[in-house]
PDB file of C-alpha atoms in Angstrom:
ATOM      1  CA  GLU A   1      -3.602 -89.080  83.305  1.00 96.00           C
ATOM      2  CA  VAL A   2      -5.294 -86.246  81.448  1.00 97.00           C
ATOM      3  CA  GLN A   3      -9.045 -86.744  81.234  1.00 98.00           C
ATOM      4  CA  LEU A   4     -11.644 -84.560  79.581  1.00 98.00           C
ATOM      5  CA  VAL A   5     -15.276 -85.581  79.875  1.00 98.00           C
ATOM      6  CA  GLU A   6     -17.926 -83.721  77.918  1.00 98.00           C
ATOM      7  CA  SER A   7     -21.626 -83.775  78.694  1.00 98.00           C
ATOM      8  CA  GLY A   8     -24.830 -81.922  77.925  1.00 98.00           C
ATOM      9  CA  GLY A   9     -25.456 -83.048  74.361  1.00 97.00           C
ATOM     10  CA  GLY A  10     -28.695 -84.509  73.082  1.00 97.00           C
ATOM     11  CA  LEU A  11     -31.632 -83.802  70.814  1.00 98.00           C
ATOM     12  CA  VAL A  12     -32.659 -80.152  70.698  1.00 98.00           C
ATOM     13  CA  GLN A  13     -35.126 -78.206  68.613  1.00 97.00           C
ATOM     14  CA  PRO A  14     -34.052 -75.477  66.203  1.00 98.00           C
ATOM     15  CA  GLY A  15     -33.886 -72.127  67.957  1.00 98.00           C
ATOM     16  CA  ALA A  16     -33.244 -73.611  71.377  1.00 98.00           C
ATOM     17  CA  SER A  17     -30.269 -73.056  73.672  1.00 98.00           C
ATOM     18  CA  LEU A  18     -27.937 -75.657  75.080  1.00 97.00           C
ATOM     19  CA  LYS A  19     -24.972 -75.613  77.440  1.00 98.00           C
ATOM     20  CA  LEU A  20     -22.221 -78.178  77.151  1.00 98.00           C
ATOM     21  CA  SER A  21     -19.762 -78.953  79.930  1.00 98.00           C
ATOM     22  CA  CYS A  22     -16.302 -80.495  79.960  1.00 98.00           C
ATOM     23  CA  VAL A  23     -14.869 -81.669  83.264  1.00 98.00           C
ATOM     24  CA  ALA A  24     -11.096 -81.863  83.309  1.00 98.00           C
ATOM     25  CA  SER A  25      -8.843 -83.921  85.559  1.00 98.00           C
ATOM     26  CA  GLY A  26      -5.284 -85.180  85.704  1.00 98.00           C
ATOM     27  CA  PHE A  27      -3.632 -81.797  85.169  1.00 98.00           C
ATOM     28  CA  THR A  28      -3.666 -78.251  86.506  1.00 98.00           C
ATOM     29  CA  PHE A  29      -6.671 -76.943  84.595  1.00 98.00           C
ATOM     30  CA  SER A  30      -5.966 -73.292  85.346  1.00 98.00           C
ATOM     31  CA  ASP A  31      -2.601 -73.497  83.528  1.00 97.00           C
ATOM     32  CA  TYR A  32      -3.986 -74.222  80.071  1.00 98.00           C
ATOM     33  CA  TRP A  33      -5.823 -72.635  77.205  1.00 98.00           C
ATOM     34  CA  MET A  34      -8.828 -74.759  76.282  1.00 98.00           C
ATOM     35  CA  SER A  35     -10.724 -75.112  73.022  1.00 98.00           C
ATOM     36  CA  TRP A  36     -13.988 -76.460  71.688  1.00 98.00           C
ATOM     37  CA  VAL A  37     -13.890 -78.276  68.350  1.00 98.00           C
ATOM     38  CA  ARG A  38     -16.822 -79.888  66.587  1.00 98.00           C
ATOM     39  CA  GLN A  39     -17.085 -82.646  63.999  1.00 98.00           C
ATOM     40  CA  THR A  40     -20.072 -82.920  61.717  1.00 98.00           C
ATOM     41  CA  PRO A  41     -21.664 -86.243  60.763  1.00 97.00           C
ATOM     42  CA  GLY A  42     -19.770 -85.927  57.472  1.00 95.00           C
ATOM     43  CA  LYS A  43     -16.513 -85.799  59.509  1.00 96.00           C
ATOM     44  CA  THR A  44     -15.700 -82.138  58.841  1.00 98.00           C
ATOM     45  CA  MET A  45     -13.711 -80.658  61.727  1.00 98.00           C
ATOM     46  CA  GLU A  46     -14.387 -77.071  62.838  1.00 98.00           C
ATOM     47  CA  TRP A  47     -12.703 -75.066  65.573  1.00 98.00           C
ATOM     48  CA  ILE A  48     -15.311 -73.167  67.583  1.00 98.00           C
ATOM     49  CA  GLY A  49     -13.103 -71.091  69.827  1.00 98.00           C
ATOM     50  CA  ASN A  50     -10.863 -71.046  72.853  1.00 98.00           C
ATOM     51  CA  ILE A  51     -10.383 -69.464  76.227  1.00 98.00           C
ATOM     52  CA  LYS A  52      -7.280 -68.311  78.056  1.00 98.00           C
ATOM     53  CA  TYR A  53      -6.166 -70.210  81.159  1.00 97.00           C
ATOM     54  CA  ASP A  54      -7.532 -67.550  83.547  1.00 97.00           C
ATOM     55  CA  GLY A  55     -10.741 -66.986  81.582  1.00 97.00           C
ATOM     56  CA  SER A  56      -9.826 -63.390  80.748  1.00 97.00           C
ATOM     57  CA  TYR A  57      -9.767 -63.784  76.957  1.00 97.00           C
ATOM     58  CA  THR A  58     -11.690 -65.698  74.356  1.00 98.00           C
ATOM     59  CA  ASN A  59     -11.350 -66.234  70.606  1.00 97.00           C
ATOM     60  CA  TYR A  60     -14.112 -67.484  68.326  1.00 98.00           C
ATOM     61  CA  ALA A  61     -14.595 -68.623  64.779  1.00 98.00           C
ATOM     62  CA  PRO A  62     -16.274 -65.571  63.208  1.00 97.00           C
ATOM     63  CA  ALA A  63     -19.236 -67.567  61.897  1.00 95.00           C
ATOM     64  CA  LEU A  64     -20.117 -68.731  65.424  1.00 97.00           C
ATOM     65  CA  LYS A  65     -19.162 -65.741  67.510  1.00 95.00           C
ATOM     66  CA  ASN A  66     -22.667 -64.307  67.798  1.00 95.00           C
ATOM     67  CA  ARG A  67     -24.316 -67.526  69.002  1.00 97.00           C
ATOM     68  CA  PHE A  68     -21.674 -69.435  70.986  1.00 98.00           C
ATOM     69  CA  THR A  69     -19.998 -68.438  74.264  1.00 98.00           C
ATOM     70  CA  ILE A  70     -17.082 -70.202  75.912  1.00 98.00           C
ATOM     71  CA  SER A  71     -16.470 -69.881  79.646  1.00 98.00           C
ATOM     72  CA  ARG A  72     -14.664 -71.757  82.389  1.00 98.00           C
ATOM     73  CA  ASP A  73     -14.742 -72.296  86.120  1.00 98.00           C
ATOM     74  CA  ASN A  74     -11.221 -73.076  87.257  1.00 98.00           C
ATOM     75  CA  ALA A  75     -12.372 -73.945  90.774  1.00 98.00           C
ATOM     76  CA  LYS A  76     -14.578 -76.666  89.282  1.00 98.00           C
ATOM     77  CA  THR A  77     -12.041 -77.536  86.541  1.00 98.00           C
ATOM     78  CA  THR A  78     -14.869 -77.230  84.071  1.00 98.00           C
ATOM     79  CA  LEU A  79     -15.096 -75.733  80.600  1.00 98.00           C
ATOM     80  CA  TYR A  80     -18.433 -74.643  79.153  1.00 98.00           C
ATOM     81  CA  LEU A  81     -19.937 -73.966  75.756  1.00 98.00           C
ATOM     82  CA  GLN A  82     -23.196 -72.021  75.689  1.00 98.00           C
ATOM     83  CA  MET A  83     -24.997 -72.442  72.387  1.00 98.00           C
ATOM     84  CA  THR A  84     -27.969 -70.267  71.475  1.00 98.00           C
ATOM     85  CA  ASN A  85     -30.432 -70.232  68.575  1.00 98.00           C
ATOM     86  CA  VAL A  86     -29.163 -73.594  67.386  1.00 98.00           C
ATOM     87  CA  ARG A  87     -29.629 -74.646  63.776  1.00 98.00           C
ATOM     88  CA  SER A  88     -29.627 -77.950  61.942  1.00 97.00           C
ATOM     89  CA  GLU A  89     -26.077 -77.252  60.773  1.00 97.00           C
ATOM     90  CA  ASP A  90     -24.948 -77.249  64.419  1.00 98.00           C
ATOM     91  CA  THR A  91     -25.580 -81.009  64.506  1.00 98.00           C
ATOM     92  CA  ALA A  92     -22.176 -82.429  65.393  1.00 98.00           C
ATOM     93  CA  THR A  93     -20.052 -84.126  67.997  1.00 98.00           C
ATOM     94  CA  TYR A  94     -18.569 -81.469  70.265  1.00 98.00           C
ATOM     95  CA  TYR A  95     -15.118 -82.008  71.714  1.00 98.00           C
ATOM     96  CA  CYS A  96     -13.240 -80.076  74.327  1.00 98.00           C
ATOM     97  CA  SER A  97      -9.494 -80.019  73.972  1.00 98.00           C
ATOM     98  CA  ARG A  98      -6.520 -78.972  76.034  1.00 98.00           C
ATOM     99  CA  GLU A  99      -4.176 -76.890  73.960  1.00 97.00           C
ATOM    100  CA  ARG A 100      -0.408 -76.932  73.838  1.00 94.00           C
ATOM    101  CA  GLY A 101       0.821 -73.976  71.834  1.00 90.00           C
ATOM    102  CA  ALA A 102      -2.455 -74.053  69.849  1.00 89.00           C
ATOM    103  CA  VAL A 103      -2.061 -77.748  69.035  1.00 95.00           C
ATOM    104  CA  PHE A 104      -5.014 -79.771  70.285  1.00 97.00           C
ATOM    105  CA  ALA A 105      -2.963 -82.066  72.471  1.00 97.00           C
ATOM    106  CA  TYR A 106      -5.715 -83.839  74.397  1.00 98.00           C
ATOM    107  CA  TRP A 107      -9.336 -84.460  73.439  1.00 98.00           C
ATOM    108  CA  GLY A 108     -12.399 -85.632  75.289  1.00 98.00           C
ATOM    109  CA  GLN A 109     -14.621 -88.397  73.983  1.00 98.00           C
ATOM    110  CA  GLY A 110     -17.117 -85.874  72.637  1.00 98.00           C
ATOM    111  CA  THR A 111     -20.818 -85.219  73.167  1.00 98.00           C
ATOM    112  CA  LEU A 112     -23.310 -85.459  70.311  1.00 98.00           C
ATOM    113  CA  VAL A 113     -25.686 -82.594  69.663  1.00 98.00           C
ATOM    114  CA  THR A 114     -28.543 -83.250  67.246  1.00 98.00           C
ATOM    115  CA  VAL A 115     -30.676 -80.305  66.165  1.00 98.00           C
ATOM    116  CA  SER A 116     -34.002 -81.424  64.798  1.00 97.00           C
ATOM    117  CA  SER A 117     -37.696 -80.759  65.208  1.00 95.00           C
TER     118      SER A 117
ATOM    119  CA  ASP B   1      -9.697 -67.558  57.135  1.00 96.00           C
ATOM    120  CA  ILE B   2      -6.839 -69.823  56.050  1.00 98.00           C
ATOM    121  CA  VAL B   3      -8.215 -72.585  53.829  1.00 98.00           C
ATOM    122  CA  MET B   4      -6.612 -76.009  54.146  1.00 98.00           C
ATOM    123  CA  THR B   5      -6.895 -78.225  51.071  1.00 98.00           C
ATOM    124  CA  GLN B   6      -6.125 -81.855  51.757  1.00 98.00           C
ATOM    125  CA  SER B   7      -5.692 -84.650  49.211  1.00 96.00           C
ATOM    126  CA  PRO B   8      -6.572 -87.313  48.455  1.00 97.00           C
ATOM    127  CA  SER B   9      -9.897 -87.655  50.271  1.00 97.00           C
ATOM    128  CA  SER B  10      -9.419 -91.417  50.502  1.00 97.00           C
ATOM    129  CA  LEU B  11      -6.653 -93.892  49.892  1.00 95.00           C
ATOM    130  CA  ALA B  12      -6.689 -97.689  49.696  1.00 95.00           C
ATOM    131  CA  VAL B  13      -3.365 -99.337  50.394  1.00 94.00           C
ATOM    132  CA  SER B  14      -1.868-102.708  51.165  1.00 94.00           C
ATOM    133  CA  ALA B  15      -0.004-103.347  54.395  1.00 94.00           C
ATOM    134  CA  GLY B  16       3.648-102.505  53.980  1.00 95.00           C
ATOM    135  CA  GLU B  17       3.128 -99.813  51.353  1.00 96.00           C
ATOM    136  CA  THR B  18       4.192 -96.196  51.792  1.00 96.00           C
ATOM    137  CA  VAL B  19       1.482 -93.560  51.571  1.00 97.00           C
ATOM    138  CA  THR B  20       1.570 -89.813  51.147  1.00 98.00           C
ATOM    139  CA  ILE B  21      -1.122 -87.352  52.192  1.00 98.00           C
ATOM    140  CA  ASN B  22      -0.923 -83.768  50.995  1.00 98.00           C
ATOM    141  CA  CYS B  23      -2.092 -80.568  52.636  1.00 98.00           C
ATOM    142  CA  LYS B  24      -1.971 -77.122  51.065  1.00 98.00           C
ATOM    143  CA  SER B  25      -2.740 -73.874  52.884  1.00 98.00           C
ATOM    144  CA  SER B  26      -4.129 -70.739  51.256  1.00 98.00           C
ATOM    145  CA  GLN B  27      -1.352 -68.689  52.868  1.00 98.00           C
ATOM    146  CA  SER B  28       2.038 -69.386  54.316  1.00 97.00           C
ATOM    147  CA  LEU B  29       2.122 -71.000  57.752  1.00 97.00           C
ATOM    148  CA  PHE B  30       5.764 -70.050  58.310  1.00 96.00           C
ATOM    149  CA  GLY B  31       6.334 -67.791  61.275  1.00 93.00           C
ATOM    150  CA  SER B  32       9.358 -65.564  60.777  1.00 87.00           C
ATOM    151  CA  ILE B  33      10.021 -64.972  64.482  1.00 88.00           C
ATOM    152  CA  ARG B  34      10.388 -68.596  65.519  1.00 88.00           C
ATOM    153  CA  GLN B  35      11.226 -69.804  61.993  1.00 93.00           C
ATOM    154  CA  LYS B  36       8.616 -72.569  62.320  1.00 96.00           C
ATOM    155  CA  ASN B  37       5.641 -73.822  60.325  1.00 97.00           C
ATOM    156  CA  TYR B  38       2.450 -73.914  62.375  1.00 98.00           C
ATOM    157  CA  LEU B  39       0.933 -77.078  60.965  1.00 98.00           C
ATOM    158  CA  ALA B  40      -0.258 -80.181  62.816  1.00 98.00           C
ATOM    159  CA  TRP B  41      -1.455 -83.617  61.741  1.00 98.00           C
ATOM    160  CA  TYR B  42      -4.051 -85.684  63.598  1.00 98.00           C
ATOM    161  CA  GLN B  43      -5.120 -89.304  63.395  1.00 98.00           C
ATOM    162  CA  GLN B  44      -8.685 -90.355  64.169  1.00 98.00           C
ATOM    163  CA  LYS B  45      -9.421 -94.056  64.366  1.00 97.00           C
ATOM    164  CA  PRO B  46     -13.012 -95.303  64.009  1.00 95.00           C
ATOM    165  CA  GLY B  47     -15.068 -94.498  67.098  1.00 95.00           C
ATOM    166  CA  GLN B  48     -12.256 -92.532  68.740  1.00 97.00           C
ATOM    167  CA  SER B  49     -11.327 -88.905  69.281  1.00 98.00           C
ATOM    168  CA  PRO B  50      -8.578 -87.339  67.186  1.00 98.00           C
ATOM    169  CA  LYS B  51      -5.032 -87.729  68.407  1.00 98.00           C
ATOM    170  CA  PRO B  52      -2.133 -85.461  67.468  1.00 98.00           C
ATOM    171  CA  LEU B  53       0.674 -87.089  65.479  1.00 98.00           C
ATOM    172  CA  ILE B  54       2.846 -84.236  64.255  1.00 98.00           C
ATOM    173  CA  TYR B  55       3.263 -80.580  65.204  1.00 98.00           C
ATOM    174  CA  LEU B  56       5.369 -77.743  63.805  1.00 97.00           C
ATOM    175  CA  ALA B  57       5.018 -79.589  60.482  1.00 98.00           C
ATOM    176  CA  SER B  58       7.637 -82.229  61.221  1.00 97.00           C
ATOM    177  CA  THR B  59       7.945 -82.946  64.969  1.00 97.00           C
ATOM    178  CA  ARG B  60       6.441 -86.235  66.073  1.00 98.00           C
ATOM    179  CA  GLU B  61       4.432 -86.336  69.267  1.00 97.00           C
ATOM    180  CA  SER B  62       5.807 -88.508  72.025  1.00 96.00           C
ATOM    181  CA  GLY B  63       5.073 -92.172  71.364  1.00 96.00           C
ATOM    182  CA  VAL B  64       4.225 -91.763  67.680  1.00 98.00           C
ATOM    183  CA  PRO B  65       5.974 -94.412  65.582  1.00 97.00           C
ATOM    184  CA  VAL B  66       8.854 -93.255  63.395  1.00 97.00           C
ATOM    185  CA  ARG B  67       7.029 -94.438  60.287  1.00 98.00           C
ATOM    186  CA  PHE B  68       4.946 -91.240  60.521  1.00 98.00           C
ATOM    187  CA  ILE B  69       6.898 -88.422  58.891  1.00 98.00           C
ATOM    188  CA  GLY B  70       5.774 -84.833  58.470  1.00 98.00           C
ATOM    189  CA  SER B  71       7.448 -82.538  55.981  1.00 98.00           C
ATOM    190  CA  GLY B  72       6.947 -79.345  54.038  1.00 98.00           C
ATOM    191  CA  SER B  73       7.103 -75.613  54.563  1.00 97.00           C
ATOM    192  CA  GLY B  74       5.241 -72.462  53.677  1.00 97.00           C
ATOM    193  CA  THR B  75       2.029 -73.596  52.024  1.00 98.00           C
ATOM    194  CA  ASP B  76       2.735 -77.219  51.055  1.00 98.00           C
ATOM    195  CA  PHE B  77       2.920 -80.050  53.541  1.00 98.00           C
ATOM    196  CA  THR B  78       2.999 -83.826  53.476  1.00 98.00           C
ATOM    197  CA  LEU B  79       2.338 -86.660  55.875  1.00 98.00           C
ATOM    198  CA  THR B  80       4.139 -89.831  54.853  1.00 98.00           C
ATOM    199  CA  ILE B  81       3.407 -93.182  56.451  1.00 97.00           C
ATOM    200  CA  SER B  82       6.132 -95.695  55.699  1.00 95.00           C
ATOM    201  CA  SER B  83       5.225 -99.360  55.692  1.00 94.00           C
ATOM    202  CA  VAL B  84       1.557 -98.918  56.586  1.00 96.00           C
ATOM    203  CA  GLN B  85       0.250-101.211  59.302  1.00 95.00           C
ATOM    204  CA  ALA B  86      -3.351-102.385  59.775  1.00 93.00           C
ATOM    205  CA  GLU B  87      -3.525-100.253  62.932  1.00 95.00           C
ATOM    206  CA  ASP B  88      -2.960 -97.131  60.799  1.00 96.00           C
ATOM    207  CA  LEU B  89      -6.422 -97.383  59.257  1.00 94.00           C
ATOM    208  CA  ALA B  90      -7.937 -94.067  60.210  1.00 97.00           C
ATOM    209  CA  ASN B  91      -8.853 -90.597  59.076  1.00 98.00           C
ATOM    210  CA  TYR B  92      -6.021 -88.091  58.954  1.00 98.00           C
ATOM    211  CA  TYR B  93      -6.425 -84.330  59.244  1.00 98.00           C
ATOM    212  CA  CYS B  94      -4.065 -81.416  58.856  1.00 98.00           C
ATOM    213  CA  GLN B  95      -4.663 -78.263  60.886  1.00 98.00           C
ATOM    214  CA  GLN B  96      -3.101 -74.819  60.786  1.00 98.00           C
ATOM    215  CA  TYR B  97      -2.483 -72.857  63.948  1.00 97.00           C
ATOM    216  CA  TYR B  98      -0.668 -69.945  62.378  1.00 97.00           C
ATOM    217  CA  ASP B  99      -3.705 -67.732  62.879  1.00 96.00           C
ATOM    218  CA  THR B 100      -7.212 -67.852  64.266  1.00 96.00           C
ATOM    219  CA  PRO B 101      -9.648 -69.145  63.328  1.00 97.00           C
ATOM    220  CA  TYR B 102      -7.691 -72.387  63.414  1.00 98.00           C
ATOM    221  CA  THR B 103      -8.742 -74.479  60.438  1.00 98.00           C
ATOM    222  CA  PHE B 104      -8.603 -78.114  59.381  1.00 98.00           C
ATOM    223  CA  GLY B 105      -8.297 -79.953  56.122  1.00 98.00           C
ATOM    224  CA  ALA B 106     -11.272 -82.065  55.035  1.00 98.00           C
ATOM    225  CA  GLY B 107      -9.507 -85.269  55.981  1.00 98.00           C
ATOM    226  CA  THR B 108      -8.073 -88.339  54.264  1.00 98.00           C
ATOM    227  CA  LYS B 109      -9.531 -91.756  54.908  1.00 98.00           C
ATOM    228  CA  LEU B 110      -6.921 -94.496  54.840  1.00 97.00           C
ATOM    229  CA  GLU B 111      -8.304 -97.920  54.033  1.00 95.00           C
ATOM    230  CA  LEU B 112      -6.769-101.308  53.444  1.00 87.00           C
ATOM    231  CA  LYS B 113      -7.111-102.967  50.056  1.00 86.00           C
TER     232      LYS B 113
END
């Protein structure tokens, strides 16, 4: 059974950095592109970016490219999202997703990030 | 970026009715090489993560009931739910994967009357 478990969310102050993790199990992690998607409290869905199965290539939403970095450790079957200089508008639930031809085929349960002073 | 415009934003229906959700993209999602439309639909029930229902505009994911029907091509797409059941109460999103950045519609909330 495919499982994706995100962690690392919480309350952070504006301007801080935060690193989210997503531990994958139930499939060969190194075979799949992976994405991060976030959902705001108002339910708006936003794709953050993705990473190739071997970690050699990443894509980002242009508005987030300068502050967010996606990486992976295939030996640990873990996906990461490094967030820097966070803002109030980054408040959202962050999901990792396993892609299938760019469809978000499997999703984790999400981790909530709240940016507030 | 490709803008996805979804309508209506909410819909109240009675069990057994047929509902239609529309999704319009700001540019064509039709890929000429594979002759496919790169459009997916997701269902998100309260307190849960999204789940894919339809991909390539009209192909149901494994296990998705046949009452969920995706249609459309180019820039105009539709999700039809025939004979709505109580378990279908959820938010529905369209998403284009023709080009990055992948983008979603704003969602449609399906409620029971």
